[in-house]
């Protein structure tokens, strides 16, 4: 197991879902694929809804065992078994694996079940094309902060999904953070600025911590200080509703230190680096969307 993986599970195991048990409808949700994204969703859901029945199957048994031990996931031995037991089936495998899985399960999924896709580049029509009848498809794009209930998930629905089922799907993702209704046309860019964004922020955190360590701050303290500064700054954008440039201006004293840093960021192409990252994401999404 890699160190990153171990750390992920250290957090994952330390949070006791029984302490935050809440009441609600006992949804039956099944995950096919219990990797990084599914584990974050399962943990987020479990924290909010101890009464939900969460089932899962993964070809990699240790992932299933861990989710069973930590979050009460009911581990099953095949995708077919998951489909048999649940109301909502979440396909949480890689986009490249969707074709094989959809072919395998298309005859066993029932019309009344809700299929949730979270793969980048997989639109509703593409999922529907594996089925003879109109299916209830929820297309969703979550992100990994779902693990701590601070994710953001974009959702769209096929026509067969009823209003009550829209609410059920929104409730499911709301247990992991914010839910935003988006159009199918917005999914790719949503993936680039929300689904992938945690990776950009982690690189920024690591780079800033390297600089802090260079100037004598401890490694652990650097991560704690920088991550709090990032989350506080991000929260200000929503809480104050001020333009990000105004918030930036409040930090920049005339002839001060921050404006010197801003000058260096602009010279190094910080804005362009971020825009280029999003453009690269969009290009790769198009390649997967075939
Ligand atoms: N990781 C992320 O931050 C995000 C991922 N997504 C989407 O979530 C999906 C899953 O991504 P990750 O969790 O990152 O990948 P992952 O590689 O961590 O997890 C995929 C899991 O599927 C399992 N698997 C593969 N074939 C299977 C099969 N036939 N039956 C059962 N299990 C099978 C693998 O063993 C693995 O545990 C992808 O489609 C991705 O586009 C969406 C938003 C964010
Ligand atoms: O890198 C990926 O393909 C997935 C999609 C959004 C975030 N991670």
Short mmCIF file of C-alpha atoms and ligand atoms in Angstrom, two decimals:
data_model
loop_
_atom_site.label_atom_id
_atom_site.label_comp_id
_atom_site.label_asym_id
_atom_site.label_seq_id
_atom_site.Cartn_x
_atom_site.Cartn_y
_atom_site.Cartn_z
CA UNK A 1 0.00 0.00 0.00
CA UNK A 2 1.41 3.43 -0.91
CA UNK A 3 1.93 6.09 1.79
CA UNK A 4 -0.74 8.30 0.24
CA UNK A 5 -3.17 5.41 0.37
CA UNK A 6 -2.30 4.71 4.03
CA UNK A 7 -2.87 8.33 4.99
CA UNK A 8 -6.19 8.41 3.18
CA UNK A 9 -7.32 5.43 5.22
CA UNK A 10 -5.94 6.81 8.46
CA UNK A 11 -8.40 9.69 8.22
CA UNK A 12 -11.04 7.35 6.87
CA UNK A 13 -10.81 5.01 9.86
CA UNK A 14 -10.62 7.68 12.54
CA UNK A 15 -14.07 9.12 11.87
CA UNK A 16 -16.77 7.13 13.64
CA UNK A 17 -19.98 7.23 11.67
CA UNK A 18 -22.09 5.90 14.53
CA UNK A 19 -21.54 9.16 16.43
CA UNK A 20 -23.24 11.17 13.72
CA UNK A 21 -26.19 8.92 13.04
CA UNK A 22 -29.14 10.79 11.56
CA UNK A 23 -32.62 9.73 10.63
CA UNK A 24 -33.96 9.54 7.08
CA UNK A 25 -35.10 7.24 4.30
CA UNK A 26 -33.14 3.99 4.30
CA UNK A 27 -31.89 4.18 0.73
CA UNK A 28 -30.29 1.09 -0.79
CA UNK A 29 -27.28 2.21 -2.77
CA UNK A 30 -24.81 -0.08 -4.53
CA UNK A 31 -21.33 0.77 -5.79
CA UNK A 32 -19.71 -1.14 -8.61
CA UNK A 33 -16.06 -0.18 -8.15
CA UNK A 34 -14.97 0.87 -4.67
CA UNK A 35 -11.87 2.93 -5.49
CA UNK A 36 -10.89 6.46 -4.49
CA UNK A 37 -14.06 8.27 -5.52
CA UNK A 38 -16.50 5.61 -4.31
CA UNK A 39 -14.73 5.37 -0.95
CA UNK A 40 -15.01 9.13 -0.49
CA UNK A 41 -18.73 9.02 -1.35
CA UNK A 42 -19.40 5.99 0.86
CA UNK A 43 -17.70 7.60 3.85
CA UNK A 44 -19.45 10.93 3.30
CA UNK A 45 -22.83 9.18 3.01
CA UNK A 46 -22.18 7.00 6.03
CA UNK A 47 -21.30 9.97 8.26
CA UNK A 48 -24.64 11.60 7.45
CA UNK A 49 -26.84 8.54 7.07
CA UNK A 50 -26.01 5.54 9.24
CA UNK A 51 -29.39 4.04 8.28
CA UNK A 52 -28.67 3.81 4.55
CA UNK A 53 -27.79 0.37 3.25
CA UNK A 54 -24.60 0.66 1.21
CA UNK A 55 -23.53 -2.30 -0.91
CA UNK A 56 -20.45 -2.71 -3.05
CA UNK A 57 -18.40 -4.91 -5.32
CA UNK A 58 -14.83 -4.39 -6.47
CA UNK A 59 -12.52 -6.79 -8.27
CA UNK A 60 -9.85 -5.69 -5.74
CA UNK A 61 -10.97 -7.38 -2.51
CA UNK A 62 -8.92 -5.27 0.00
CA UNK A 63 -10.86 -2.12 -0.98
CA UNK A 64 -14.13 -3.86 -0.21
CA UNK A 65 -12.86 -5.25 3.09
CA UNK A 66 -11.72 -1.82 4.23
CA UNK A 67 -14.99 -0.13 3.28
CA UNK A 68 -16.86 -2.90 5.09
CA UNK A 69 -14.77 -2.50 8.24
CA UNK A 70 -14.78 1.30 8.29
CA UNK A 71 -18.14 2.27 6.88
CA UNK A 72 -20.34 -0.80 7.19
CA UNK A 73 -20.35 -1.35 3.41
CA UNK A 74 -22.02 -4.67 2.64
CA UNK A 75 -19.43 -6.39 0.47
CA UNK A 76 -20.85 -8.52 -2.35
CA UNK A 77 -19.13 -10.87 -4.75
CA UNK A 78 -20.31 -9.63 -8.14
CA UNK A 79 -21.80 -6.66 -9.96
CA UNK A 80 -24.91 -8.79 -10.58
CA UNK A 81 -25.38 -9.26 -6.84
CA UNK A 82 -25.17 -5.50 -6.27
CA UNK A 83 -27.78 -4.88 -8.96
CA UNK A 84 -30.08 -7.48 -7.44
CA UNK A 85 -30.10 -5.78 -4.02
CA UNK A 86 -30.28 -2.01 -4.58
CA UNK A 87 -32.47 0.87 -5.76
CA UNK A 88 -29.55 3.03 -6.92
CA UNK A 89 -26.50 1.62 -8.74
CA UNK A 90 -23.40 3.84 -8.83
CA UNK A 91 -20.91 2.93 -11.56
CA UNK A 92 -17.66 4.00 -9.90
CA UNK A 93 -15.09 2.48 -12.24
CA UNK A 94 -12.74 4.23 -14.68
CA UNK A 95 -14.27 5.63 -17.91
CA UNK A 96 -12.24 3.10 -19.95
CA UNK A 97 -13.94 0.28 -17.99
CA UNK A 98 -17.51 1.52 -18.52
CA UNK A 99 -18.02 -0.14 -21.90
CA UNK A 100 -17.21 -3.65 -20.60
CA UNK A 101 -19.25 -3.21 -17.43
CA UNK A 102 -22.30 -1.71 -19.16
CA UNK A 103 -22.34 -4.60 -21.66
CA UNK A 104 -22.10 -7.05 -18.74
CA UNK A 105 -24.91 -5.54 -16.67
CA UNK A 106 -27.29 -4.03 -19.24
CA UNK A 107 -29.59 -7.06 -19.27
CA UNK A 108 -29.78 -7.36 -15.48
CA UNK A 109 -30.47 -3.72 -14.54
CA UNK A 110 -34.19 -3.23 -13.96
CA UNK A 111 -36.14 -0.34 -15.48
CA UNK A 112 -37.16 1.01 -12.08
CA UNK A 113 -33.57 1.21 -10.80
CA UNK A 114 -31.55 4.41 -10.93
CA UNK A 115 -28.16 4.19 -12.64
CA UNK A 116 -25.66 6.80 -11.48
CA UNK A 117 -22.62 7.44 -13.67
CA UNK A 118 -19.66 9.46 -12.39
CA UNK A 119 -17.22 8.90 -15.25
CA UNK A 120 -15.71 11.82 -17.04
CA UNK A 121 -16.70 11.94 -20.72
CA UNK A 122 -19.72 9.64 -20.37
CA UNK A 123 -22.93 11.47 -21.20
CA UNK A 124 -26.49 10.26 -20.61
CA UNK A 125 -27.07 9.30 -24.27
CA UNK A 126 -23.92 7.20 -24.25
CA UNK A 127 -25.06 5.31 -21.13
CA UNK A 128 -28.59 4.96 -22.50
CA UNK A 129 -27.21 3.42 -25.74
CA UNK A 130 -26.49 0.17 -23.87
CA UNK A 131 -30.20 -0.31 -23.07
CA UNK A 132 -33.24 -1.09 -25.20
CA UNK A 133 -35.70 0.85 -23.01
CA UNK A 134 -35.45 4.41 -21.61
CA UNK A 135 -33.56 4.13 -18.31
CA UNK A 136 -33.40 6.26 -15.19
CA UNK A 137 -29.89 7.70 -15.50
CA UNK A 138 -28.32 10.23 -13.16
CA UNK A 139 -25.11 11.69 -14.50
CA UNK A 140 -23.00 13.05 -11.66
CA UNK A 141 -19.56 14.62 -11.27
CA UNK A 142 -18.43 14.55 -7.61
CA UNK A 143 -15.04 15.35 -6.09
CA UNK A 144 -12.98 13.73 -3.34
CA UNK A 145 -13.74 16.23 -0.51
CA UNK A 146 -17.01 14.26 -0.40
CA UNK A 147 -15.07 12.17 2.12
CA UNK A 148 -15.44 14.93 4.73
CA UNK A 149 -18.86 16.17 3.58
CA UNK A 150 -17.31 19.12 1.71
CA UNK A 151 -17.55 17.90 -1.85
CA UNK A 152 -19.36 19.56 -4.73
CA UNK A 153 -21.31 17.40 -7.17
CA UNK A 154 -22.86 18.42 -10.47
CA UNK A 155 -25.93 16.40 -11.51
CA UNK A 156 -28.12 15.91 -14.61
CA UNK A 157 -30.99 13.50 -15.17
CA UNK A 158 -32.41 11.46 -18.04
CA UNK A 159 -36.08 12.05 -18.85
CA UNK A 160 -37.18 8.81 -17.21
CA UNK A 161 -36.06 10.03 -13.76
CA UNK A 162 -39.09 11.29 -11.78
CA UNK A 163 -39.10 14.42 -9.59
CA UNK A 164 -39.04 12.27 -6.45
CA UNK A 165 -36.04 10.41 -7.83
CA UNK A 166 -34.29 13.71 -8.62
CA UNK A 167 -34.69 14.50 -4.93
CA UNK A 168 -33.42 11.09 -3.86
CA UNK A 169 -30.29 11.50 -6.01
CA UNK A 170 -29.73 15.06 -4.77
CA UNK A 171 -30.15 13.85 -1.17
CA UNK A 172 -27.61 11.12 -1.80
CA UNK A 173 -24.94 13.58 -3.00
CA UNK A 174 -25.99 16.30 -0.53
CA UNK A 175 -24.80 13.97 2.23
CA UNK A 176 -21.31 14.53 0.78
CA UNK A 177 -21.50 18.31 0.34
CA UNK A 178 -23.06 20.74 -2.12
CA UNK A 179 -25.14 19.58 -5.10
CA UNK A 180 -25.48 21.72 -8.24
CA UNK A 181 -27.87 21.00 -11.12
CA UNK A 182 -25.92 21.44 -14.34
CA UNK A 183 -26.71 20.82 -18.00
CA UNK A 184 -25.07 18.01 -19.89
CA UNK A 185 -23.12 20.61 -21.88
CA UNK A 186 -21.57 21.89 -18.63
CA UNK A 187 -20.25 18.55 -17.39
CA UNK A 188 -16.82 18.65 -18.96
CA UNK A 189 -15.95 22.07 -17.62
CA UNK A 190 -17.47 21.17 -14.25
CA UNK A 191 -15.12 18.19 -14.14
CA UNK A 192 -12.14 20.44 -14.93
CA UNK A 193 -12.89 23.10 -12.29
CA UNK A 194 -14.47 20.93 -9.57
CA UNK A 195 -13.79 17.20 -10.15
CA UNK A 196 -10.07 17.71 -10.81
CA UNK A 197 -9.58 20.87 -8.75
CA UNK A 198 -8.53 19.16 -5.51
CA UNK A 199 -5.37 17.98 -7.31
CA UNK A 200 -4.47 21.55 -8.29
CA UNK A 201 -4.95 22.73 -4.70
CA UNK A 202 -2.87 19.88 -3.28
CA UNK A 203 0.01 20.76 -5.60
CA UNK A 204 -0.27 24.39 -4.52
CA UNK A 205 -0.31 23.33 -0.85
CA UNK A 206 2.75 21.17 -1.32
CA UNK A 207 4.67 23.87 -3.22
CA UNK A 208 3.86 26.54 -0.62
CA UNK A 209 4.87 24.17 2.17
CA UNK A 210 8.19 23.55 0.40
CA UNK A 211 8.76 27.31 0.42
CA UNK A 212 7.74 27.54 4.08
CA UNK A 213 10.13 24.74 5.02
CA UNK A 214 12.89 26.52 3.08
CA UNK A 215 12.35 29.46 5.41
CA UNK A 216 12.40 27.35 8.57
CA UNK A 217 8.77 26.42 9.26
CA UNK A 218 8.17 22.76 10.17
CA UNK A 219 6.64 20.51 7.52
CA UNK A 220 3.56 19.47 9.52
CA UNK A 221 2.92 23.02 10.76
CA UNK A 222 3.25 24.30 7.18
CA UNK A 223 0.52 21.96 5.92
CA UNK A 224 -1.79 22.90 8.78
CA UNK A 225 -1.27 26.65 8.36
CA UNK A 226 -1.45 26.66 4.56
CA UNK A 227 -4.50 24.40 4.29
CA UNK A 228 -6.37 26.58 6.80
CA UNK A 229 -5.34 29.73 4.92
CA UNK A 230 -6.58 28.19 1.65
CA UNK A 231 -9.92 27.01 3.06
CA UNK A 232 -10.50 30.37 4.82
CA UNK A 233 -9.72 32.31 1.64
CA UNK A 234 -11.96 30.07 -0.46
CA UNK A 235 -14.81 30.44 2.04
CA UNK A 236 -14.50 34.27 1.80
CA UNK A 237 -15.48 34.22 -1.89
CA UNK A 238 -18.88 32.70 -1.10
CA UNK A 239 -19.42 34.32 2.29
CA UNK A 240 -18.75 37.93 1.21
CA UNK A 241 -19.94 37.64 -2.39
CA UNK A 242 -17.19 40.11 -3.25
CA UNK A 243 -15.25 39.97 -6.52
CA UNK A 244 -12.09 37.88 -6.05
CA UNK A 245 -10.04 40.86 -7.28
CA UNK A 246 -11.47 43.05 -4.49
CA UNK A 247 -10.57 40.40 -1.93
CA UNK A 248 -7.07 40.27 -3.41
CA UNK A 249 -6.78 44.07 -3.25
CA UNK A 250 -7.61 44.00 0.49
CA UNK A 251 -4.48 41.91 1.06
CA UNK A 252 -2.14 44.02 -1.06
CA UNK A 253 -0.77 46.98 0.93
CA UNK A 254 0.81 49.81 -1.12
CA UNK A 255 4.50 49.05 -1.55
CA UNK A 256 3.89 46.00 0.64
CA UNK A 257 4.93 42.38 0.52
CA UNK A 258 1.84 40.82 -1.10
CA UNK A 259 1.95 43.03 -4.18
CA UNK A 260 5.57 41.94 -4.63
CA UNK A 261 4.36 38.32 -4.50
CA UNK A 262 1.53 39.11 -6.96
CA UNK A 263 4.06 40.64 -9.34
CA UNK A 264 6.16 37.45 -9.17
CA UNK A 265 3.07 35.26 -9.74
CA UNK A 266 2.08 37.26 -12.81
CA UNK A 267 5.64 37.16 -14.19
CA UNK A 268 5.72 33.37 -13.72
CA UNK A 269 2.39 32.97 -15.53
CA UNK A 270 0.33 31.73 -12.54
CA UNK A 271 -3.02 32.67 -14.11
CA UNK A 272 -2.08 31.18 -17.43
CA UNK A 273 -0.82 27.98 -15.79
CA UNK A 274 -4.27 27.50 -14.21
CA UNK A 275 -6.11 28.26 -17.45
CA UNK A 276 -3.79 25.92 -19.34
CA UNK A 277 -4.50 23.19 -16.77
CA UNK A 278 -8.25 23.51 -17.40
CA UNK A 279 -7.67 23.51 -21.17
CA UNK A 280 -5.59 20.30 -20.86
CA UNK A 281 -8.38 18.73 -18.81
CA UNK A 282 -10.93 19.63 -21.49
CA UNK A 283 -8.73 18.19 -24.25
CA UNK A 284 -8.30 14.90 -22.39
CA UNK A 285 -12.03 14.80 -21.62
CA UNK A 286 -12.79 15.05 -25.35
CA UNK A 287 -10.43 12.14 -26.01
CA UNK A 288 -12.26 10.00 -23.43
CA UNK A 289 -15.66 11.09 -24.78
CA UNK A 290 -15.53 8.80 -27.81
N1 LIG B 1 -10.98 10.33 -8.30
C1 LIG B 1 -11.67 11.46 -8.47
O1 LIG B 1 -11.30 12.51 -7.92
C2 LIG B 1 -12.88 11.49 -9.34
C3 LIG B 1 -13.25 10.41 -10.10
N2 LIG B 1 -14.38 10.47 -10.88
C4 LIG B 1 -14.76 9.30 -11.66
O2 LIG B 1 -14.93 8.22 -10.78
C5 LIG B 1 -14.64 7.00 -11.44
C6 LIG B 1 -13.73 6.16 -10.56
O3 LIG B 1 -12.52 6.86 -10.38
P1 LIG B 1 -11.55 6.54 -9.16
O4 LIG B 1 -12.34 6.14 -7.98
O5 LIG B 1 -10.62 7.66 -9.08
O6 LIG B 1 -10.80 5.26 -9.74
P2 LIG B 1 -10.10 4.06 -8.93
O7 LIG B 1 -9.17 3.41 -9.88
O8 LIG B 1 -9.59 4.55 -7.63
O9 LIG B 1 -11.34 3.09 -8.64
C7 LIG B 1 -11.89 2.26 -9.61
C8 LIG B 1 -12.18 0.92 -8.95
O10 LIG B 1 -12.91 0.11 -9.86
C9 LIG B 1 -12.50 -1.24 -9.65
N3 LIG B 1 -12.93 -1.99 -10.82
C10 LIG B 1 -12.44 -1.99 -12.07
N4 LIG B 1 -13.16 -2.78 -12.89
C11 LIG B 1 -14.17 -3.27 -12.12
C12 LIG B 1 -15.26 -4.14 -12.39
N5 LIG B 1 -15.48 -4.66 -13.60
N6 LIG B 1 -16.10 -4.45 -11.38
C13 LIG B 1 -15.89 -3.93 -10.13
N7 LIG B 1 -14.87 -3.13 -9.82
C14 LIG B 1 -14.02 -2.80 -10.81
C15 LIG B 1 -11.01 -1.15 -9.42
O11 LIG B 1 -10.51 -2.29 -8.76
C16 LIG B 1 -10.91 0.13 -8.58
O12 LIG B 1 -10.95 -0.14 -7.19
C17 LIG B 1 -14.04 7.37 -12.79
O13 LIG B 1 -14.98 7.13 -13.79
C18 LIG B 1 -13.71 8.84 -12.67
O14 LIG B 1 -13.85 9.54 -13.89
C19 LIG B 1 -15.19 11.55 -10.90
C20 LIG B 1 -14.89 12.64 -10.16
C21 LIG B 1 -13.70 12.74 -9.35
O1 LIG B 2 -8.78 12.32 -13.44
C1 LIG B 2 -9.89 11.86 -13.69
O2 LIG B 2 -10.09 11.26 -14.76
C2 LIG B 2 -11.03 12.04 -12.72
C3 LIG B 2 -12.17 12.83 -13.29
C4 LIG B 2 -12.35 14.02 -12.40
C5 LIG B 2 -11.32 13.87 -11.40
N1 LIG B 2 -10.63 12.79 -11.57
#
